[in-house]
Amino acid sequence: MSLLAVSIPYWGQSLLRVLGGTVAILLPAGTIVYLFLFKMMSFMQSRLGPMDAGPYGSLQLVAEVGKWMQKEDLAPNGADKRIFRMAPLVVLVSTFLLVVVVPFGPDAYFTNFDGGVFYMLAVSSVSTLGILVAGWSSANKYSLLGGLRAAGQLIAYELPMVLAVVGVVIQAGTMNLQQIVWRQNSDHAAMFGWTGLGNPYLFTQIIGFVVFMIAVQAELTQVPFDMPIAESELVSGYMTEYSGFRFLIFFIAEFATVGVFTMIASVLFLGGWGVPFAWFGWKTTGPGLFDGVANWMNIAGPIILFVKMTVLSFLAMWVRFSYPRLREDQLQRFAWKVLIPVSLLNIMATAILKVVF
Amino acid sequence: MAIRAVLGSYLKGLQVTIVELAQVVKPKRLGGGAATVQYPHEKEAPPIRARGVIALREENCTVCMLCVRSCPDWCIYIEGHKELAPPRRAGGAPRKVNALDRFDIDFALCMYCGICVEVCPFDALFWSPEYEYSEPRIADLLHDVDRLGEWMETVPEAPALEVGADKKGKK
Amino acid sequence: MTDIADRHKLSYIAAQAADARLNVELETEGMTLNIGPQHPATHGTLRIIVRLDGEQVVWAEPSAGYMHRGYEKLTEVRTYPQVTTLVNRIDWLGSFANEVPFILAAEKLMGVEAPPRAQWIRTILFELSRIANVSLFLGDLGAQLGAVTPVFYAFRDREYVLNLIELVTGGRFHPNFDRIGGLFDDLPAGWIDETRHVMKRLRNFCDEIEDILINNVVFQKRTRGVGVIPREVALQYGLSGPNLRASGVDWDLRRDQQLPLAYDKVDFKVWTHPDGDSFARCWVRLQETREATKIVDQLIDGLPSGPIMAKVPRIIKVPAGEAWVSTENPLGEMGYYVVSKGDLGPFRVKIRSASFNNISIVPWVLRGVYIPDIVSILASLYFILGDIDR
């Protein structure tokens, strides 16, 4: 890592990566839970939310984590115990697998391989397996219904997500996420010849952005697509029988995935960790894409990405607290009949315009 | 167009929630703030007629047992005995009066209906808006004569009545 | 294995066998699901047994009685004021409305009529309890369908109505204010201005609910065309109240009956809707809430002055006889059949509660719907468990 003057041995780097990964998961999850779930939802509902644990309730998360962790580890009588215990971990693992490809700075990334986008889309469906398995192994009819609904919904909404991202890939010409960031922010990135703002794909891929955000909302089973959880019918869907530490893992996984998906959305559409090079006069010379970029971007990059993630998850949460939920056949219809044709049109338009310009 | 109506309805829903958010975030002196009251730190005052707890004025009670009989839950327990009081004027016969031994109201059973307060012919029972008397043990919810007498300090004056009311309000 | 475990196992096998017989052609197993008695969607302890084919309901049956408190038996050993107290707790959200038909029946037996001011204030409190009840419905509707915010708006604005009721009666939820011959006490000073202010707020609340919920496309997709109850079926099953009016039947006991309440002195519109689906029921209730605020405004403008209580003896003994009075309660038609033998208390009271008849339509209306629609239909039918089970 060129930021630090000392060279860190391999085991040190691995340790830093593990810590970094944990922070990259827990910090967005914690922020989203406190800021949006506790405070924003409460303010929208004309109340103040938790105020007693710490000033303005800031330590409520600590209290919640402590509460969940000290609960009894229950499993229902007829449940398939081994799979019941494994299911939350599968969901959490998919979040960790996703965050591996997200770039945080010019040199701050976990891995940087060329099939980044492809890998990300493939790995995001691992959580579907965890949810299905949780629903089945709970030996509870409500959980089973939740799991079945989740299977249908999550698989259906994979497609619009993939197709929305394809538009970005066509425009960027690469599947490597660092290169996508470079293309949006570099000194070559221009919108109609003006490099003032770089070229965030938000403007050209606005349809793709909207489809992606809707698909993400559905992948995270948030209202209006929260049929698998459906609190007023299925009590908690596939999570009904889980309590204590395992529920905490589901909870963290849910909000961490919100964070990670919105991080990916900001990488794909908002320019990721970068700011337009034109603001600082950095130039791209030589083989390394980010050689001209200052080293302090390794510290500022994660912060910028965090801010962009917060803005996008504010949008997702705002929608979550404002609408009722769609029935599962309605949401399937919406995915297949509306989102997929729209995203296919987007791909066609992008491809045509890419060839023309 | 249908799409415009659809989008309009979605945006309207978002607008309602964001307006509420802005309202709560506005500082109190500008009229903002949440609709809730942070209970242990701030308390709302209940109205004058609120039925919080029943207070007993012991000197008015003549042990007529009307309240005991009219309680739907039978939560009032009264014991009394007859004793002889000195005559009103010298040379008369001693009067038999009822003396109160025990007057307990079990607030664990009380339905807060107010029938006992209403039927008492001697104005010995009153409503008080005090409500913070919860106890960790359910047996402590049985308030005896002394405790009921203490509640008398919290009994407010009856409110003035609206225009057009015929007579002055009760108690 | 203990006896209980054996019995459970046998009944489980029997249920599975029944399901298997049901779906023998398709060679799939149906699933018997218990919705309730503890469930977020049933407003209380109602148990609905449904048999499912995938996510579609094939057969449904409500099993009520988990909250039976024995009201009709209780009234046999209570006096009239005590029964008034108990009866508050049947439909606990609009509780003043429960006292009114009972008191009117007792007054009918006694031949007493309350003075005009008492009648008007009774009507005002009746409409206030209707507003309190239905505004909670509007919020709860969102909660059943997944919108988490309208519930809080409903509770916030309902607080104003409950505060109004508390200012007059002393009790928010259980006023216990009606007496044979009139009311217990008069209105406190400043109440009329406060009421005007609150009615304005409630009209704003209705507009807010309309924006965030009723006009929302997702809500309309969930409720339009779902749970359609045609007119004839509604009449046959004995539905009443907004459920009946949403199926196109113009039936309102406030307008059609001549009771000693002040309804004939105000104008109000009776809202009906031709569709009969869940959306119609929700829409009719929203319009009725608005209408109720307008009725209260008219009533407080024209409130006559005078005494609040007629001349009745202190210890009331109602003469022998039988009387039936029913009124248009927030949930539907609620009626009391009071049999008196000249005692301090009634001999027998039969309570006709609206929700009990309203849920009798559940087996008919739930056939062939999906599980999420069960919730939407139950939410729009709107029953209170205390009303079903008494």
Coordinates of C-alpha atoms in Angstrom, one line a residue, chain A residues 1-356:
Chain A
M1 CA 0.0 0.0 0.0
S2 CA 1.8 3.1 -1.2
L3 CA 0.1 5.3 1.4
L4 CA 2.2 4.1 4.3
A5 CA 5.9 4.4 4.2
V6 CA 6.5 1.1 5.9
S7 CA 5.9 -2.1 4.2
I8 CA 3.5 -4.4 5.9
P9 CA 4.1 -8.1 6.0
Y10 CA 1.6 -10.4 4.3
W11 CA -0.1 -11.5 7.6
G12 CA -0.4 -7.8 8.6
Q13 CA -2.1 -7.0 5.3
S14 CA -4.5 -9.9 5.8
L15 CA -5.3 -8.7 9.2
L16 CA -5.9 -5.2 8.0
R17 CA -8.2 -6.6 5.3
V18 CA -10.2 -8.6 7.8
L19 CA -10.6 -5.6 10.0
G20 CA -11.4 -3.4 7.1
G21 CA -14.0 -5.8 5.8
T22 CA -15.6 -6.0 9.2
V23 CA -15.7 -2.2 9.5
A24 CA -16.9 -2.0 5.9
I25 CA -19.9 -4.2 6.8
L26 CA -20.7 -3.0 10.3
L27 CA -20.2 0.7 9.9
P28 CA -22.8 1.1 7.1
A29 CA -25.1 -1.3 8.9
G30 CA -24.8 0.7 12.1
T31 CA -25.2 4.0 10.4
I32 CA -28.2 3.0 8.5
V33 CA -29.9 1.4 11.4
Y34 CA -29.4 4.3 13.7
L35 CA -29.8 7.2 11.4
F36 CA -32.6 5.9 9.2
L37 CA -34.3 3.1 11.0
F38 CA -34.3 4.6 14.5
K39 CA -34.2 8.3 13.8
M40 CA -35.5 9.0 10.3
M41 CA -38.4 6.6 10.6
S42 CA -39.3 8.0 14.0
F43 CA -39.2 11.6 12.8
M44 CA -41.4 10.7 9.8
Q45 CA -43.8 9.1 12.3
S46 CA -43.9 12.3 14.4
R47 CA -42.0 10.8 17.3
L48 CA -38.5 11.0 18.5
G49 CA -37.3 7.4 18.5
P50 CA -34.9 6.0 21.2
M51 CA -33.6 8.8 23.3
D52 CA -32.5 7.2 26.5
A53 CA -29.6 5.1 25.6
G54 CA -26.8 7.6 25.3
P55 CA -27.3 11.2 24.1
Y56 CA -30.2 11.2 21.6
G57 CA -30.2 7.5 21.7
S58 CA -26.8 7.0 20.0
L59 CA -25.9 4.0 22.1
Q60 CA -29.2 2.3 21.3
L61 CA -27.3 0.1 18.9
V62 CA -25.0 -1.1 21.6
A63 CA -28.0 -1.8 23.8
E64 CA -29.7 -3.7 21.0
V65 CA -26.7 -5.8 20.2
G66 CA -26.2 -6.6 23.9
K67 CA -29.8 -7.6 24.2
W68 CA -29.8 -9.9 21.2
M69 CA -26.6 -11.5 22.2
Q70 CA -27.7 -12.5 25.7
K71 CA -30.8 -14.3 24.6
E72 CA -31.3 -18.0 24.6
D73 CA -30.4 -19.9 21.5
L74 CA -33.7 -21.5 20.5
A75 CA -34.5 -23.8 17.8
P76 CA -38.0 -25.1 17.1
N77 CA -38.7 -28.7 17.9
G78 CA -39.2 -30.0 14.5
A79 CA -36.6 -27.9 12.8
D80 CA -33.7 -29.3 10.9
K81 CA -31.2 -28.0 13.4
R82 CA -28.0 -28.0 11.4
I83 CA -29.5 -26.1 8.5
F84 CA -31.5 -23.9 10.8
R85 CA -28.2 -22.8 12.4
M86 CA -26.4 -22.3 9.1
A87 CA -29.0 -20.2 7.3
P88 CA -28.2 -16.8 8.9
L89 CA -24.5 -17.3 8.2
V90 CA -25.2 -18.0 4.5
V91 CA -26.9 -14.6 4.3
L92 CA -24.2 -12.8 6.1
V93 CA -21.5 -14.5 4.0
S94 CA -23.1 -13.2 0.8
T95 CA -22.8 -9.7 2.2
F96 CA -19.1 -10.1 2.9
L97 CA -18.6 -11.6 -0.5
L98 CA -20.2 -8.6 -2.1
V99 CA -18.2 -6.0 -0.2
V100 CA -14.9 -7.6 -1.5
V101 CA -15.2 -6.1 -4.9
V102 CA -16.2 -2.6 -3.8
P103 CA -13.3 -0.1 -4.3
F104 CA -12.8 2.4 -1.6
G105 CA -10.0 4.4 -2.9
P106 CA -7.3 4.4 -5.6
D107 CA -5.3 1.8 -3.6
A108 CA -7.8 0.9 -1.0
Y109 CA -9.6 -2.1 -2.3
F110 CA -9.8 -5.7 -1.3
T111 CA -9.5 -7.2 -4.7
N112 CA -9.5 -5.7 -8.1
F113 CA -10.3 -8.2 -10.8
D114 CA -11.6 -7.7 -14.2
G115 CA -14.9 -9.5 -13.8
G116 CA -16.0 -7.3 -10.9
V117 CA -19.5 -6.6 -12.0
F118 CA -20.1 -10.2 -13.1
Y119 CA -18.8 -11.5 -9.8
M120 CA -21.0 -9.0 -7.9
L121 CA -24.2 -10.0 -9.6
A122 CA -23.4 -13.7 -9.3
V123 CA -22.6 -13.5 -5.6
S124 CA -25.6 -11.4 -4.7
S125 CA -27.9 -14.3 -5.2
V126 CA -26.2 -16.4 -2.5
S127 CA -28.4 -14.7 0.1
T128 CA -31.5 -16.1 -1.7
L129 CA -30.3 -19.6 -0.7
G130 CA -29.9 -18.6 2.9
I131 CA -33.4 -17.2 3.0
L132 CA -35.0 -20.2 1.4
V133 CA -33.2 -22.5 3.7
A134 CA -34.2 -20.4 6.7
G135 CA -37.8 -20.6 5.7
W136 CA -37.8 -24.3 5.1
S137 CA -35.9 -25.4 8.1
S138 CA -37.9 -23.4 10.6
A139 CA -40.7 -26.0 10.7
N140 CA -43.2 -23.3 10.7
K141 CA -45.8 -22.8 8.1
Y142 CA -45.5 -19.0 8.1
S143 CA -41.8 -19.2 7.6
L144 CA -42.3 -21.6 4.8
L145 CA -44.6 -19.2 3.1
G146 CA -42.1 -16.4 3.6
G147 CA -39.3 -18.5 2.2
L148 CA -41.3 -19.5 -0.9
R149 CA -42.3 -15.9 -1.5
A150 CA -38.7 -14.9 -1.1
A151 CA -37.5 -17.5 -3.6
G152 CA -39.8 -16.2 -6.3
Q153 CA -39.2 -12.6 -5.6
L154 CA -35.5 -12.6 -5.3
I155 CA -34.9 -14.6 -8.4
A156 CA -37.3 -12.5 -10.4
Y157 CA -35.6 -9.3 -9.4
E158 CA -32.1 -10.5 -10.2
L159 CA -32.9 -10.0 -13.8
P160 CA -33.7 -6.3 -13.8
M161 CA -30.6 -5.7 -11.6
V162 CA -28.4 -7.5 -14.1
L163 CA -29.9 -5.8 -17.1
A164 CA -29.6 -2.3 -15.5
V165 CA -26.0 -2.9 -14.8
V166 CA -25.4 -4.1 -18.4
G167 CA -26.1 -0.6 -19.6
V168 CA -23.4 0.8 -17.3
V169 CA -21.0 -1.9 -18.5
I170 CA -21.7 -1.1 -22.1
Q171 CA -21.1 2.6 -21.5
A172 CA -17.9 2.0 -19.5
G173 CA -16.6 -0.8 -21.8
T174 CA -15.4 -2.7 -18.8
M175 CA -16.6 -4.9 -16.0
N176 CA -13.8 -3.8 -13.6
L177 CA -15.2 -1.6 -10.9
Q178 CA -12.1 0.5 -10.4
Q179 CA -12.1 1.2 -14.1
I180 CA -15.7 2.2 -14.0
V181 CA -14.8 4.7 -11.2
W182 CA -11.9 5.9 -13.3
R183 CA -14.1 6.4 -16.4
Q184 CA -16.6 8.5 -14.4
N185 CA -14.1 10.7 -12.7
S186 CA -10.9 10.9 -14.8
D187 CA -9.6 13.8 -16.8
H188 CA -11.0 12.0 -19.9
A189 CA -14.4 11.9 -18.4
A190 CA -16.5 14.6 -19.9
M191 CA -20.2 15.3 -20.4
F192 CA -20.5 16.9 -23.8
G193 CA -17.0 18.1 -23.6
W194 CA -17.3 19.6 -20.1
T195 CA -15.1 17.9 -17.5
G196 CA -16.5 20.0 -14.6
L197 CA -18.5 17.2 -13.1
G198 CA -16.8 14.2 -14.6
N199 CA -19.2 11.8 -16.2
P200 CA -21.3 10.1 -13.6
Y201 CA -23.4 7.6 -15.2
L202 CA -26.4 8.9 -13.3
F203 CA -27.3 11.2 -16.1
T204 CA -26.9 9.0 -19.1
Q205 CA -28.0 5.9 -17.4
I206 CA -30.9 7.4 -15.4
I207 CA -33.3 4.6 -16.5
G208 CA -30.7 2.1 -15.4
F209 CA -30.3 3.8 -12.1
V210 CA -34.0 3.8 -11.4
V211 CA -34.4 0.2 -12.4
F212 CA -31.3 -0.7 -10.3
M213 CA -32.6 1.0 -7.2
I214 CA -36.0 -0.6 -7.5
A215 CA -34.4 -4.0 -8.0
V216 CA -32.2 -3.4 -5.0
Q217 CA -35.2 -2.5 -2.9
A218 CA -36.7 -5.8 -4.0
E219 CA -33.6 -7.8 -3.4
L220 CA -33.4 -6.5 0.1
T221 CA -37.0 -7.4 0.7
Q222 CA -37.9 -3.8 1.7
V223 CA -41.3 -2.3 1.5
P224 CA -42.9 -2.0 -1.1
F225 CA -41.5 -5.4 -1.9
D226 CA -41.4 -7.0 1.5
M227 CA -43.7 -9.9 0.9
P228 CA -41.2 -12.4 2.3
I229 CA -41.3 -10.6 5.6
A230 CA -44.7 -9.1 5.4
E231 CA -44.9 -8.2 9.1
S232 CA -48.7 -8.1 9.3
E233 CA -49.2 -11.5 7.8
L234 CA -46.3 -13.7 8.4
V235 CA -45.1 -12.1 11.6
S236 CA -41.5 -12.1 10.3
G237 CA -41.5 -14.4 7.4
Y238 CA -38.5 -16.6 7.2
M239 CA -37.0 -14.9 10.3
T240 CA -40.0 -15.8 12.6
E241 CA -38.3 -18.6 14.5
Y242 CA -35.0 -16.9 14.9
S243 CA -34.1 -15.2 18.1
G244 CA -31.0 -14.0 19.9
F245 CA -27.7 -14.1 18.1
R246 CA -29.0 -15.6 14.9
F247 CA -31.7 -12.9 14.5
L248 CA -28.9 -10.4 15.1
I249 CA -27.0 -11.9 12.2
F250 CA -30.1 -11.6 10.0
F251 CA -30.6 -8.1 11.1
I252 CA -27.1 -7.0 10.5
A253 CA -27.0 -8.8 7.2
E254 CA -30.1 -7.1 6.1
F255 CA -28.9 -3.6 6.8
A256 CA -25.3 -4.3 5.8
T257 CA -26.6 -5.5 2.4
V258 CA -28.5 -2.2 2.1
G259 CA -25.2 -0.5 2.7
V260 CA -23.3 -2.6 0.3
F261 CA -25.8 -2.5 -2.5
T262 CA -26.0 1.3 -2.3
M263 CA -22.2 1.4 -2.2
I264 CA -22.2 -0.5 -5.5
A265 CA -24.9 1.7 -6.9
S266 CA -22.8 4.8 -6.1
V267 CA -19.8 3.1 -7.7
L268 CA -21.7 2.3 -10.8
F269 CA -23.8 5.5 -11.1
L270 CA -22.4 8.2 -9.0
G271 CA -18.7 7.9 -9.4
G272 CA -17.9 5.8 -6.4
W273 CA -15.1 7.0 -4.1
G274 CA -13.9 9.5 -6.6
V275 CA -14.3 13.2 -7.3
P276 CA -13.8 14.5 -10.8
F277 CA -10.1 14.8 -11.5
A278 CA -10.7 18.2 -13.0
W279 CA -11.4 19.6 -9.5
F280 CA -7.8 18.9 -8.5
G281 CA -6.1 18.9 -11.8
W282 CA -5.0 15.2 -11.6
K283 CA -3.9 13.6 -14.8
T284 CA -3.9 10.1 -15.9
T285 CA -0.5 9.2 -17.2
G286 CA 1.2 5.8 -17.5
P287 CA -0.1 2.4 -17.0
G288 CA -1.6 2.8 -13.5
L289 CA -5.0 4.4 -13.7
F290 CA -4.7 6.3 -10.5
D291 CA -1.1 7.3 -10.5
G292 CA -1.8 10.9 -10.8
V293 CA -4.2 10.9 -7.9
A294 CA -3.1 12.2 -4.6
N295 CA -2.4 9.7 -1.8
W296 CA -4.8 11.3 0.7
M297 CA -7.6 10.0 -1.5
N298 CA -7.1 6.7 0.2
I299 CA -8.5 8.3 3.3
A300 CA -11.0 10.6 1.7
G301 CA -12.2 8.0 -0.7
P302 CA -14.0 5.8 1.8
I303 CA -15.5 8.8 3.4
I304 CA -16.8 10.1 0.1
L305 CA -18.2 6.7 -0.8
F306 CA -19.8 6.5 2.7
V307 CA -21.5 9.9 2.1
K308 CA -22.8 8.8 -1.3
M309 CA -24.0 5.5 0.2
T310 CA -25.9 7.4 2.9
V311 CA -27.7 9.6 0.3
L312 CA -28.8 6.6 -1.7
S313 CA -29.9 4.6 1.3
F314 CA -31.8 7.6 2.5
L315 CA -33.8 7.3 -0.7
A316 CA -34.3 3.6 -0.3
M317 CA -35.5 4.1 3.3
W318 CA -37.7 7.0 2.5
V319 CA -39.6 4.8 0.1
R320 CA -39.6 2.0 2.6
F321 CA -41.4 4.1 5.2
S322 CA -43.9 5.7 2.8
Y323 CA -45.7 3.0 0.9
P324 CA -47.7 -0.1 1.6
R325 CA -46.5 -3.4 0.2
L326 CA -47.3 -5.1 -3.1
R327 CA -48.8 -8.6 -3.3
E328 CA -46.4 -11.1 -4.6
D329 CA -48.1 -11.7 -7.9
Q330 CA -48.3 -8.0 -8.4
L331 CA -44.6 -7.6 -7.8
Q332 CA -43.8 -10.4 -10.0
R333 CA -45.9 -8.9 -12.7
F334 CA -44.1 -5.6 -12.1
A335 CA -40.7 -7.2 -12.5
W336 CA -41.4 -9.3 -15.6
K337 CA -43.7 -6.9 -17.4
V338 CA -42.4 -3.5 -16.6
L339 CA -38.8 -3.6 -15.3
I340 CA -37.3 -6.1 -17.7
P341 CA -38.6 -4.6 -20.9
V342 CA -37.6 -1.1 -19.7
S343 CA -34.1 -2.2 -18.9
L344 CA -33.8 -4.0 -22.2
L345 CA -34.8 -0.8 -24.0
N346 CA -32.2 0.9 -21.9
I347 CA -29.5 -1.5 -23.1
M348 CA -30.6 -1.1 -26.7
A349 CA -30.5 2.7 -26.4
T350 CA -27.1 2.6 -24.7
A351 CA -25.7 0.3 -27.3
I352 CA -26.9 2.5 -30.1
L353 CA -25.7 5.7 -28.6
K354 CA -22.3 4.2 -27.8
V355 CA -21.8 3.2 -31.4
V356 CA -23.0 6.5 -32.7

